[in-house]
């Protein structure tokens, strides 16, 4: 009996020894598989930069409800009337810069959408999710398959053989109630247990008024591939009572390679030969109805030619054609802008009505911008660009413009020569105002001066860490009421001509950029009556952090070492900017509530600006409201100038699918000074 008991105990111990490792490792299994997924791109994948693939796209639209407001949506005017079911196909090439960053060249097209337009092109972005990157798509939607985003997601892993199934959802959200922030997704994925390669991914989310479901089947034959074999997207778009459902299927690695000379050729027979998958019954039905209608219209045209005089039939066809072209032209230019290319010359025009260029601030009021662009290329190393930009300020009733004509002669070294004609803000000087009131009395307001200038510069990167720009600048400041200034016995026009030198240093790869500006005006040239010497120093630091977060900092100082008058203090880096200047948002690196006159009255300034941006900060975690918040930012700015107390600004802003809204408060010394709100329109920015 004892012997049997000993044998049973030994067998039990053996079984425990055999299975204990798996029991002990079960808790580690989830994190181990997730770590393999997070490390897959680094350990196994090869770069996709420069790769080229043949791709077939099929897309369809079902219009459940629509109204005239659909005409206001960029690219959707082509399906805003007529049929309610559309289908289209294209075959062409994808050229990759990265997994989610590519150029699509449509070579053969066919479909029922009028004039072969690509309605709702934002859907194309969903055709190739960058699964292993920080964001699934460029600068939005945090990927659950990147290590830095794991704090935003909850995972459940189940292993069956060599395949692991991962279910993921935003933390603190439940599918039945709250779907989480618009920057997060939920769904499931299947991955290879040994390498962490994702084999199939299904994810859902809502972003920019599009509710989407994406299914990506990855390339299993290539164990190092980051690209899908097939990707299917279902999207639902709702806007002001419009309700549209669309489907997009992308098939990669198609076998037939077409000549690069083919560009958007409308050819049904060729598409029938290239199509790698059969049409479904719904798509066949749409095509059949479309073909029958086209055939009936063609027969009606032929019959009309027999019954009517030839010239009247031709005139009617010409009117219909002109109407169609005019509608295309209006739709393109009014809502979508336009691009054209003829030989070495290319042109770009921003939409005539573009809500994205509309903004408001307490100091500037409502403003609107319009941009154009022309480019002429001799070769890849030399080209001429003309990119004028116009803006209108409703509060000041002033049109702003900048007309830069630039020739790039060494793009690798940022070598260019530029001639810029522009105007600045209406300006004045407290010292000048005091002199005017001494003569004319306090009851009469001194008119402001308008500023027009011409600047010619040459720029080159001498070394990787040193960039030099040298040039000349001419300012002509003219009173808005010259007769009143003459009556006061004061100058009504001031001119200045100055050589200028800017040196930009980047001594650290990920460090700040340091800039030094020197400008020395010379009088008695072109009737100039202003003489000055000015120095400015600036440091700009832009840091991209994990999970689509950004940190921006700016510090600077400027001063005059010589002036023949106290009028028209005008700095290069400390000014009221009415046209955007290239930060992550329009409000970073600037003062929002500072009066414009403060820029033009001090012999010196010392300033600093800091901002921090994150997709998930404060409001993003709130129920209901937080679902639509895409970005949040905080701002802190400080300024010291002559004859006043230290000035501070504190601000907070958020962006959603409709607008960016900023709330700012200012302090003089430590006392509250002013509160203001700013906004810019964001709706359809990615469309």
XYZ file of C-alpha atoms in Angstrom:
687
model
C 0.000 0.000 0.000
C 2.810 2.306 0.954
C 4.581 1.487 -2.295
C 1.472 2.377 -4.324
C 1.099 5.600 -2.365
C 4.711 6.514 -3.051
C 4.199 5.836 -6.770
C 1.060 8.022 -6.827
C 2.883 10.851 -5.058
C 5.797 10.609 -7.486
C 3.434 10.681 -10.446
C 1.643 13.712 -9.026
C 4.924 15.522 -8.431
C 6.024 14.663 -11.973
C 2.844 16.068 -13.451
C 3.162 19.232 -11.347
C 6.744 19.602 -12.486
C 5.691 19.101 -16.080
C 2.836 21.642 -16.076
C 4.077 24.131 -13.513
C 6.081 26.230 -16.018
C 3.015 26.798 -18.139
C 0.938 27.627 -15.088
C 3.555 30.038 -13.778
C 3.989 31.659 -17.193
C 0.285 32.025 -17.895
C 0.197 35.434 -16.267
C 3.238 36.502 -18.284
C 1.829 35.189 -21.541
C -0.313 38.264 -22.303
C 2.500 40.742 -21.772
C 4.972 38.515 -23.645
C 2.803 38.431 -26.782
C 2.066 42.132 -26.566
C 5.780 42.857 -26.257
C 6.455 40.784 -29.373
C 3.842 42.806 -31.270
C 5.304 46.083 -30.015
C 8.818 44.954 -30.991
C 7.937 43.372 -34.349
C 8.762 46.405 -36.484
C 12.158 46.788 -34.829
C 13.087 43.082 -34.796
C 11.735 41.651 -38.046
C 10.400 44.224 -40.498
C 12.179 45.918 -43.386
C 11.617 49.593 -44.367
C 8.926 50.280 -46.943
C 10.365 53.625 -48.058
C 10.566 53.699 -51.836
C 8.507 50.544 -52.351
C 5.934 50.529 -55.136
C 2.856 48.325 -55.444
C 0.048 47.834 -57.904
C -3.251 48.427 -56.132
C -6.895 47.966 -57.059
C -9.564 50.070 -55.337
C -13.304 49.599 -55.346
C -15.592 52.045 -53.600
C -19.331 52.482 -53.341
C -21.713 55.010 -51.797
C -25.267 54.514 -50.571
C -27.085 57.769 -49.857
C -29.645 57.071 -47.161
C -30.581 60.727 -46.654
C -29.359 63.942 -48.219
C -30.287 67.593 -48.460
C -28.802 70.710 -50.118
C -26.199 71.096 -47.354
C -24.313 68.180 -48.929
C -23.129 70.654 -51.573
C -21.149 72.389 -48.816
C -19.012 69.319 -48.099
C -15.712 69.319 -50.039
C -15.609 66.662 -52.813
C -19.204 65.545 -52.070
C -20.937 67.881 -54.506
C -20.556 65.239 -57.244
C -23.002 62.916 -55.455
C -25.203 65.644 -53.954
C -27.833 65.159 -56.648
C -29.045 62.460 -59.020
C -28.600 58.783 -58.142
C -28.485 57.469 -54.615
C -26.230 54.498 -55.349
C -22.733 54.899 -56.790
C -19.849 52.562 -57.439
C -16.363 53.224 -58.755
C -13.057 51.445 -59.402
C -9.477 52.441 -59.982
C -6.243 50.625 -60.737
C -2.835 52.154 -60.301
C 0.319 52.443 -58.247
C 1.128 53.185 -54.628
C 4.498 54.760 -53.885
C 5.387 54.541 -50.216
C 7.287 56.976 -48.050
C 6.065 55.001 -45.025
C 3.266 52.537 -44.346
C 0.628 55.231 -43.858
C 2.353 57.842 -46.020
C 2.018 57.187 -49.737
C 1.117 58.665 -53.117
C -1.722 57.083 -55.065
C -1.451 57.299 -58.850
C -4.759 56.311 -60.462
C -4.034 54.973 -63.949
C -7.315 53.338 -65.025
C -10.715 54.371 -63.661
C -14.299 53.357 -64.188
C -17.511 53.969 -62.309
C -20.850 55.698 -62.074
C -19.672 58.769 -60.146
C -19.948 61.774 -62.496
C -16.732 62.805 -64.201
C -14.757 60.058 -62.431
C -14.468 62.167 -59.309
C -13.192 60.658 -56.055
C -15.913 61.497 -53.558
C -14.910 61.595 -49.882
C -11.176 61.017 -50.536
C -10.606 60.965 -46.760
C -11.611 57.294 -47.020
C -8.447 56.535 -48.996
C -6.470 57.215 -45.839
C -8.115 54.219 -44.165
C -6.886 51.811 -46.836
C -3.439 51.348 -45.275
C -3.299 51.609 -41.457
C 0.194 51.989 -39.982
C -0.441 49.372 -37.308
C 2.973 49.331 -35.622
C 3.419 53.119 -35.533
C 2.360 55.567 -32.830
C -0.632 56.651 -34.937
C -2.652 54.437 -37.248
C -2.992 57.265 -39.743
C -0.882 60.439 -40.134
C -1.029 62.339 -36.826
C -4.286 60.857 -35.569
C -5.758 57.700 -34.029
C -3.402 56.205 -31.428
C -2.447 52.668 -32.401
C -3.028 49.966 -29.773
C -0.048 48.090 -31.257
C 2.584 50.630 -30.227
C 4.200 50.399 -26.810
C 3.807 54.074 -25.907
C -0.003 53.858 -26.251
C -0.626 50.854 -24.001
C -1.657 53.147 -21.126
C -4.733 54.165 -23.133
C -5.954 50.609 -23.867
C -7.152 47.470 -22.094
C -6.097 44.138 -23.677
C -7.351 40.559 -23.453
C -5.162 37.889 -25.047
C -6.176 34.336 -25.868
C -3.709 31.853 -27.404
C -4.678 28.939 -29.643
C -1.701 27.073 -31.038
C 0.527 29.485 -32.968
C -2.120 32.224 -33.170
C -2.939 34.757 -30.477
C -6.245 36.653 -30.487
C -6.073 40.100 -28.913
C -9.178 42.079 -27.997
C -8.569 45.737 -27.207
C -10.662 48.727 -26.154
C -10.018 52.167 -24.648
C -9.501 52.140 -20.907
C -12.533 53.074 -18.893
C -14.933 52.677 -21.817
C -17.576 50.106 -22.582
C -18.746 49.406 -26.079
C -22.406 49.528 -25.097
C -22.140 52.909 -23.375
C -19.088 55.077 -24.057
C -16.764 54.308 -26.955
C -13.864 56.372 -25.612
C -12.071 59.352 -27.076
C -12.110 59.996 -30.822
C -8.334 59.371 -30.935
C -8.806 55.762 -29.742
C -10.138 52.609 -31.446
C -11.464 49.253 -30.349
C -11.595 45.796 -31.922
C -9.586 42.595 -32.241
C -6.427 41.344 -33.884
C -4.748 38.030 -34.626
C -0.976 37.698 -34.346
C 1.764 35.107 -34.736
C 2.709 33.927 -31.244
C 6.400 33.507 -32.069
C 7.168 36.748 -33.947
C 4.345 39.107 -33.004
C 3.432 39.735 -36.653
C -0.209 40.811 -36.992
C -2.050 38.632 -39.484
C -5.517 40.156 -39.300
C -6.839 43.293 -37.637
C -10.402 44.512 -37.181
C -10.848 47.919 -35.634
C -13.616 50.435 -35.184
C -13.624 54.107 -34.344
C -15.014 57.530 -35.062
C -12.951 60.434 -36.329
C -13.686 63.636 -38.213
C -17.432 62.881 -38.612
C -16.692 59.425 -40.075
C -17.680 56.294 -38.171
C -15.527 53.506 -39.574
C -14.838 49.787 -39.437
C -11.564 48.589 -40.933
C -10.519 44.999 -41.630
C -6.894 44.556 -42.688
C -5.532 41.179 -43.809
C -1.759 41.308 -43.669
C 0.766 39.711 -45.982
C 1.403 36.303 -44.380
C 3.785 35.085 -47.076
C 6.355 37.728 -46.153
C 7.256 37.401 -42.441
C 8.818 40.877 -42.458
C 6.006 42.755 -44.211
C 4.284 45.751 -42.650
C 1.836 46.107 -45.536
C -1.602 44.515 -45.953
C -2.741 42.168 -48.711
C -6.298 43.428 -48.566
C -8.048 46.128 -46.586
C -11.795 46.727 -46.364
C -13.355 49.847 -44.872
C -16.965 50.589 -44.061
C -17.651 54.240 -43.246
C -20.770 56.100 -42.149
C -20.873 59.865 -42.625
C -23.503 62.084 -40.971
C -23.668 65.848 -41.399
C -26.643 68.227 -40.974
C -29.191 65.535 -41.754
C -27.148 63.838 -44.495
C -26.529 60.129 -43.961
C -24.168 58.291 -46.319
C -22.732 54.789 -46.075
C -19.637 53.942 -48.087
C -17.393 50.931 -48.655
C -13.804 50.807 -49.823
C -11.845 47.681 -50.699
C -8.139 47.807 -51.525
C -6.295 44.835 -53.020
C -2.499 45.078 -52.995
C 0.268 43.376 -54.957
C -1.841 43.076 -58.115
C 0.125 41.263 -60.839
C -0.313 43.640 -63.800
C 2.002 46.651 -64.033
C 0.795 49.433 -66.314
C 2.960 52.046 -68.092
C 3.528 55.201 -66.059
C 2.184 57.230 -68.979
C -1.380 56.080 -68.192
C -3.164 58.634 -66.007
C -6.846 58.359 -65.023
C -7.824 56.647 -68.284
C -11.556 55.868 -68.317
C -11.717 52.411 -69.875
C -14.349 49.856 -68.933
C -12.911 46.984 -70.950
C -9.418 47.432 -69.499
C -10.847 47.574 -65.992
C -12.680 44.278 -66.640
C -9.306 42.708 -67.455
C -7.477 44.204 -64.465
C -10.121 43.594 -61.793
C -8.700 40.983 -59.327
C -12.056 40.200 -57.669
C -15.592 39.797 -58.950
C -18.271 42.410 -58.455
C -20.970 41.498 -55.952
C -24.666 41.465 -56.860
C -25.298 44.973 -55.510
C -22.444 46.446 -57.531
C -23.507 44.559 -60.653
C -27.010 45.992 -60.283
C -25.697 49.575 -60.003
C -23.536 49.080 -63.106
C -26.417 47.536 -65.075
C -28.756 50.444 -64.262
C -26.023 52.920 -65.175
C -25.216 51.144 -68.464
C -28.880 50.933 -69.472
C -29.346 54.638 -68.784
C -26.180 55.546 -70.707
C -27.323 53.453 -73.652
C -30.806 55.017 -73.589
C -29.336 58.528 -73.476
C -27.015 57.732 -76.377
C -29.951 56.411 -78.442
C -31.942 59.549 -77.564
C -29.076 61.743 -78.737
C -28.814 59.856 -82.003
C -32.583 60.124 -82.520
C -32.461 63.860 -81.780
C -29.812 64.322 -84.447
C -32.166 62.772 -86.996
C -35.193 64.871 -85.968
C -33.496 68.228 -85.323
C -31.105 70.272 -87.417
C -27.511 69.281 -86.864
C -26.442 72.727 -85.686
C -29.136 72.933 -82.948
C -28.224 69.441 -81.690
C -24.580 70.401 -81.529
C -25.455 73.626 -79.702
C -27.491 71.688 -77.131
C -24.656 69.212 -76.579
C -22.213 72.116 -76.249
C -24.482 73.813 -73.653
C -24.743 70.589 -71.651
C -20.975 70.137 -71.824
C -20.304 73.728 -70.751
C -22.791 73.367 -67.900
C -21.015 70.243 -66.709
C -17.564 71.863 -66.976
C -18.803 75.026 -65.231
C -20.280 72.972 -62.385
C -16.981 71.112 -62.063
C -15.045 74.383 -62.050
C -17.293 75.983 -59.427
C -17.220 72.897 -57.222
C -13.459 72.582 -57.447
C -12.589 76.202 -56.844
C -15.324 77.257 -54.448
C -15.054 74.341 -52.012
C -12.028 72.211 -52.917
C -9.402 74.451 -54.473
C -7.664 73.484 -57.658
C -4.399 72.045 -58.908
C -3.088 72.002 -62.447
C 0.146 70.989 -64.119
C 1.330 71.785 -67.632
C 4.846 70.674 -68.468
C 7.243 72.272 -66.005
C 4.612 74.671 -64.671
C 2.258 73.751 -61.812
C -0.449 75.822 -60.121
C -2.292 75.505 -56.824
C -5.229 77.638 -55.625
C -6.844 77.302 -52.222
C -10.663 77.174 -52.128
C -12.375 80.530 -52.602
C -14.649 79.655 -49.695
C -12.528 77.881 -47.123
C -13.791 77.882 -43.510
C -10.388 76.555 -42.426
C -8.906 79.993 -43.112
C -11.473 81.793 -40.958
C -10.416 82.774 -37.445
C -11.144 85.185 -34.627
C -9.172 86.847 -31.846
C -10.044 89.777 -29.553
C -7.131 91.886 -30.782
C -7.568 91.166 -34.515
C -11.277 90.364 -34.819
C -12.457 88.148 -37.671
C -9.871 87.331 -40.327
C -9.796 85.291 -43.517
C -6.861 84.073 -45.630
C -6.465 82.985 -49.259
C -3.418 81.195 -50.692
C -2.159 80.622 -54.222
C 0.887 78.889 -55.606
C 2.851 78.759 -58.852
C 5.952 76.672 -59.507
C 8.201 76.433 -62.534
C 10.911 73.761 -62.539
C 14.011 73.637 -64.718
C 15.069 70.401 -63.024
C 14.929 68.765 -59.592
C 17.574 71.147 -58.249
C 16.365 74.486 -59.607
C 12.848 75.836 -59.560
C 10.994 79.123 -59.217
C 7.993 79.530 -56.891
C 5.463 82.294 -56.361
C 3.198 81.673 -53.372
C 1.159 84.805 -52.630
C -1.007 84.876 -49.531
C -3.818 87.315 -48.757
C -5.765 88.013 -45.597
C -8.552 90.333 -44.524
C -9.046 91.696 -41.005
C -12.643 92.745 -40.400
C -11.954 94.671 -37.178
C -9.174 96.763 -38.703
C -10.768 96.765 -42.178
C -7.371 95.943 -43.657
C -6.181 93.599 -46.387
C -2.890 91.861 -45.653
C -0.750 90.406 -48.377
C 2.633 88.851 -48.879
C 4.030 88.196 -52.370
C 7.157 86.023 -52.218
C 9.004 85.258 -55.455
C 11.648 82.643 -54.701
C 14.249 80.756 -56.718
C 15.627 77.582 -55.142
C 19.031 76.772 -56.565
C 20.326 74.238 -54.003
C 17.504 72.437 -52.165
C 19.895 70.140 -50.287
C 21.475 73.193 -48.666
C 18.248 75.228 -48.544
C 19.884 77.608 -50.958
C 17.457 80.161 -52.348
C 17.124 83.800 -53.361
C 13.838 85.517 -52.541
C 12.151 88.816 -53.292
C 9.210 89.543 -50.980
C 6.701 92.386 -51.264
C 4.275 92.672 -48.353
C 2.461 94.947 -45.957
C 2.387 94.913 -42.184
C -0.008 96.037 -39.482
C -1.270 99.568 -39.138
C 1.113 100.972 -36.549
C 1.720 104.043 -34.427
C 3.968 105.097 -31.553
C 3.046 106.406 -28.102
C 5.812 108.982 -28.435
C 4.412 110.145 -31.763
C 0.855 110.206 -30.375
C 1.987 112.404 -27.463
C 3.703 114.820 -29.857
C 0.585 114.949 -32.047
C -1.741 115.648 -29.087
C 0.595 118.378 -27.856
C 0.093 120.165 -31.180
C -3.515 119.266 -32.108
C -5.067 118.611 -28.711
C -6.433 115.456 -27.114
C -9.782 115.661 -28.899
C -8.295 114.653 -32.253
C -7.027 111.109 -32.729
C -3.756 110.708 -34.558
C -4.137 108.528 -37.681
C -2.198 105.291 -37.834
C 0.443 104.530 -40.446
C 0.299 101.751 -43.014
C 3.490 99.795 -43.612
C 4.648 98.431 -46.982
C 8.005 96.794 -47.438
C 10.248 95.064 -49.959
C 12.784 92.489 -48.861
C 15.464 90.755 -50.922
C 17.476 87.951 -49.305
C 19.769 85.064 -50.107
C 19.824 81.996 -47.864
C 22.147 78.989 -47.675
C 23.074 76.249 -45.214
C 26.837 76.615 -44.999
C 27.194 73.615 -42.671
C 24.698 71.180 -41.210
C 24.622 73.309 -38.054
C 24.919 76.781 -39.626
C 22.452 78.627 -41.889
C 23.066 82.177 -43.098
C 20.630 84.642 -44.650
C 21.724 88.087 -45.839
C 19.778 90.750 -47.656
C 18.218 94.197 -47.852
C 14.885 95.522 -46.602
C 13.080 98.749 -47.485
C 10.103 100.037 -45.437
C 7.706 102.796 -46.476
C 5.346 103.888 -43.707
C 2.619 106.328 -44.803
C -0.043 108.038 -42.708
C -3.651 107.066 -43.346
C -4.462 110.795 -43.208
C -1.545 112.673 -44.715
C -3.407 116.016 -44.732
C -3.993 115.885 -40.973
C -0.315 115.136 -40.326
C 0.664 118.065 -42.575
C -1.705 120.296 -40.618
C 0.098 119.258 -37.422
C 3.426 120.047 -39.038
C 4.596 116.450 -38.679
C 6.052 113.994 -41.164
C 3.423 111.895 -42.922
C 5.874 109.429 -44.537
C 8.853 107.585 -43.075
C 11.262 105.456 -45.047
C 14.061 103.143 -44.026
C 16.619 101.131 -45.959
C 18.700 98.533 -44.154
C 21.122 95.700 -44.836
C 20.270 92.677 -42.692
C 21.986 89.499 -41.570
C 20.452 86.421 -39.922
C 22.514 83.529 -38.560
C 20.741 80.339 -37.519
C 22.527 77.689 -35.434
C 21.440 74.114 -34.711
C 24.391 72.759 -32.696
C 22.364 69.845 -31.282
C 20.395 67.325 -33.309
C 17.363 67.342 -30.999
C 18.082 70.663 -29.332
C 16.848 74.217 -29.838
C 17.483 76.329 -32.910
C 19.335 79.553 -32.098
C 18.908 82.637 -34.257
C 20.661 86.015 -34.276
C 19.364 88.940 -36.378
C 21.197 92.188 -37.132
C 19.774 95.132 -39.048
C 21.421 98.522 -39.660
C 19.424 101.253 -41.392
C 21.155 103.849 -43.564
C 19.557 107.255 -44.103
C 19.707 109.504 -47.174
C 19.179 106.519 -49.521
C 15.888 106.481 -51.486
C 14.823 109.542 -49.454
C 15.064 107.534 -46.203
C 14.668 109.489 -42.955
C 15.003 106.671 -40.370
C 18.332 105.520 -39.024
C 18.740 102.713 -36.506
C 20.752 99.665 -35.447
C 18.874 96.642 -34.090
C 19.871 93.281 -32.600
C 17.607 90.297 -31.913
C 18.244 86.841 -30.497
C 15.787 83.958 -30.552
C 15.734 80.316 -29.448
C 13.036 77.899 -30.652
C 12.610 74.350 -29.368
C 10.057 71.940 -30.816
C 9.955 68.473 -29.316
C 7.770 65.637 -30.560
C 6.936 63.382 -27.619
C 5.288 59.979 -27.481
C 1.642 59.395 -28.327
C 1.171 62.476 -30.545
C 2.252 64.910 -27.822
C 4.280 68.053 -28.552
C 6.265 70.484 -26.442
C 7.054 73.919 -27.904
C 9.222 76.593 -26.316
C 10.450 79.945 -27.495
C 12.636 82.566 -25.807
C 14.015 85.760 -27.253
C 15.242 89.284 -26.741
C 15.771 92.339 -28.907
C 17.076 95.872 -28.479
C 18.090 99.014 -30.356
C 21.625 100.320 -29.940
C 20.994 103.402 -32.088
C 17.960 105.385 -33.278
C 17.527 108.866 -34.655
C 13.876 108.904 -33.526
C 11.639 107.066 -31.084
C 9.058 106.508 -33.799
C 8.411 103.127 -35.421
C 10.138 100.601 -33.241
C 9.770 97.498 -35.422
C 11.190 94.078 -34.584
C 11.533 91.013 -36.793
C 10.711 88.373 -34.134
C 8.385 90.391 -31.904
C 5.409 91.543 -33.933
C 1.670 91.060 -34.299
C 1.401 88.247 -36.864
C -1.743 88.331 -38.972
C -0.731 85.519 -41.317
C 0.161 82.023 -39.956
C 3.825 81.321 -39.431
C 4.371 77.571 -39.107
C 4.021 76.257 -35.536
C 1.965 73.188 -34.638
C -0.963 75.579 -34.147
C -1.487 79.304 -34.752
C -1.305 80.219 -31.059
C 2.006 78.674 -29.988
C 4.977 81.017 -29.792
C 2.838 84.190 -29.772
C 0.853 86.515 -27.525
C -2.891 86.469 -28.092
C -4.212 89.349 -25.958
C -1.306 91.775 -26.251
C -2.339 95.114 -27.758
C -0.707 95.766 -31.140
C 0.692 99.131 -29.978
C 2.883 97.364 -27.394
C 5.003 95.923 -30.177
C 6.139 99.358 -31.351
C 7.060 101.433 -28.290
C 9.953 99.832 -26.384
C 13.690 100.081 -26.972
C 13.975 96.442 -25.880
C 11.936 93.298 -25.205
C 12.463 89.983 -23.423
C 9.903 87.286 -24.146
C 9.226 83.588 -23.607
C 6.439 81.280 -24.797
C 5.764 77.669 -23.839
C 3.009 75.328 -25.018
C 2.214 71.648 -24.494
C -0.109 69.622 -26.719
C -1.649 66.225 -26.077
C -4.571 64.268 -27.556
C -5.605 63.167 -24.048
C -5.253 65.719 -21.261
C -8.271 66.978 -19.288
C -11.554 67.259 -21.201
C -10.728 64.117 -23.181
C -11.470 61.925 -20.163
C -14.920 63.378 -19.499
C -17.994 61.357 -20.557
C -19.819 62.461 -23.713
C -17.849 65.737 -24.115
C -14.493 63.971 -24.144
C -15.451 61.731 -27.040
C -15.058 64.523 -29.589
C -11.865 66.147 -28.241
C -8.950 65.487 -30.608
C -6.231 67.705 -29.104
C -5.726 69.843 -26.015
C -3.078 72.486 -25.369
C -1.891 74.704 -22.539
C 0.064 77.946 -23.019
C 2.226 80.109 -20.800
C 3.824 83.333 -22.077
C 5.801 86.115 -20.414
C 7.029 89.512 -21.623
C 9.099 92.384 -20.313
C 9.255 95.706 -22.174
C 10.089 99.312 -21.352
C 7.823 101.488 -19.148
C 5.408 98.781 -17.968
C 5.073 95.939 -15.506
C 5.857 92.338 -16.500
C 3.140 90.873 -18.727
C 1.914 87.246 -18.589
C -0.564 85.154 -20.550
C -2.087 81.838 -19.546
C -4.167 79.863 -22.018
C -5.941 76.589 -22.754
C -7.324 75.361 -26.058
C -8.946 72.262 -27.498
C -9.627 71.038 -31.016
C -12.401 68.822 -32.257
C -13.856 67.986 -35.656
C -15.527 71.385 -35.909
C -13.185 74.040 -34.471
C -10.226 74.932 -32.293
C -11.212 77.102 -29.344
C -8.766 78.881 -27.077
C -9.367 80.672 -23.762
C -6.695 83.138 -22.642
C -6.206 85.428 -19.678
C -3.493 88.050 -19.228
C -1.848 89.588 -16.171
C 0.014 92.863 -15.653
C 2.345 92.221 -12.787
C 0.307 89.822 -10.681
C -3.088 91.393 -11.346
C -5.588 90.081 -13.876
C -5.673 92.322 -16.935
C -7.839 90.859 -19.699
C -9.726 87.707 -20.740
C -10.299 86.662 -24.344
C -11.397 83.814 -26.594
C -10.056 82.785 -29.990
C -11.192 80.219 -32.524
C -10.293 78.781 -35.896
C -12.456 76.490 -38.027
C -11.335 72.851 -38.324
C -14.295 71.248 -40.099
C -13.243 69.176 -43.154
C -9.565 70.131 -42.697
C -8.490 66.609 -43.744
C -10.935 66.419 -46.662
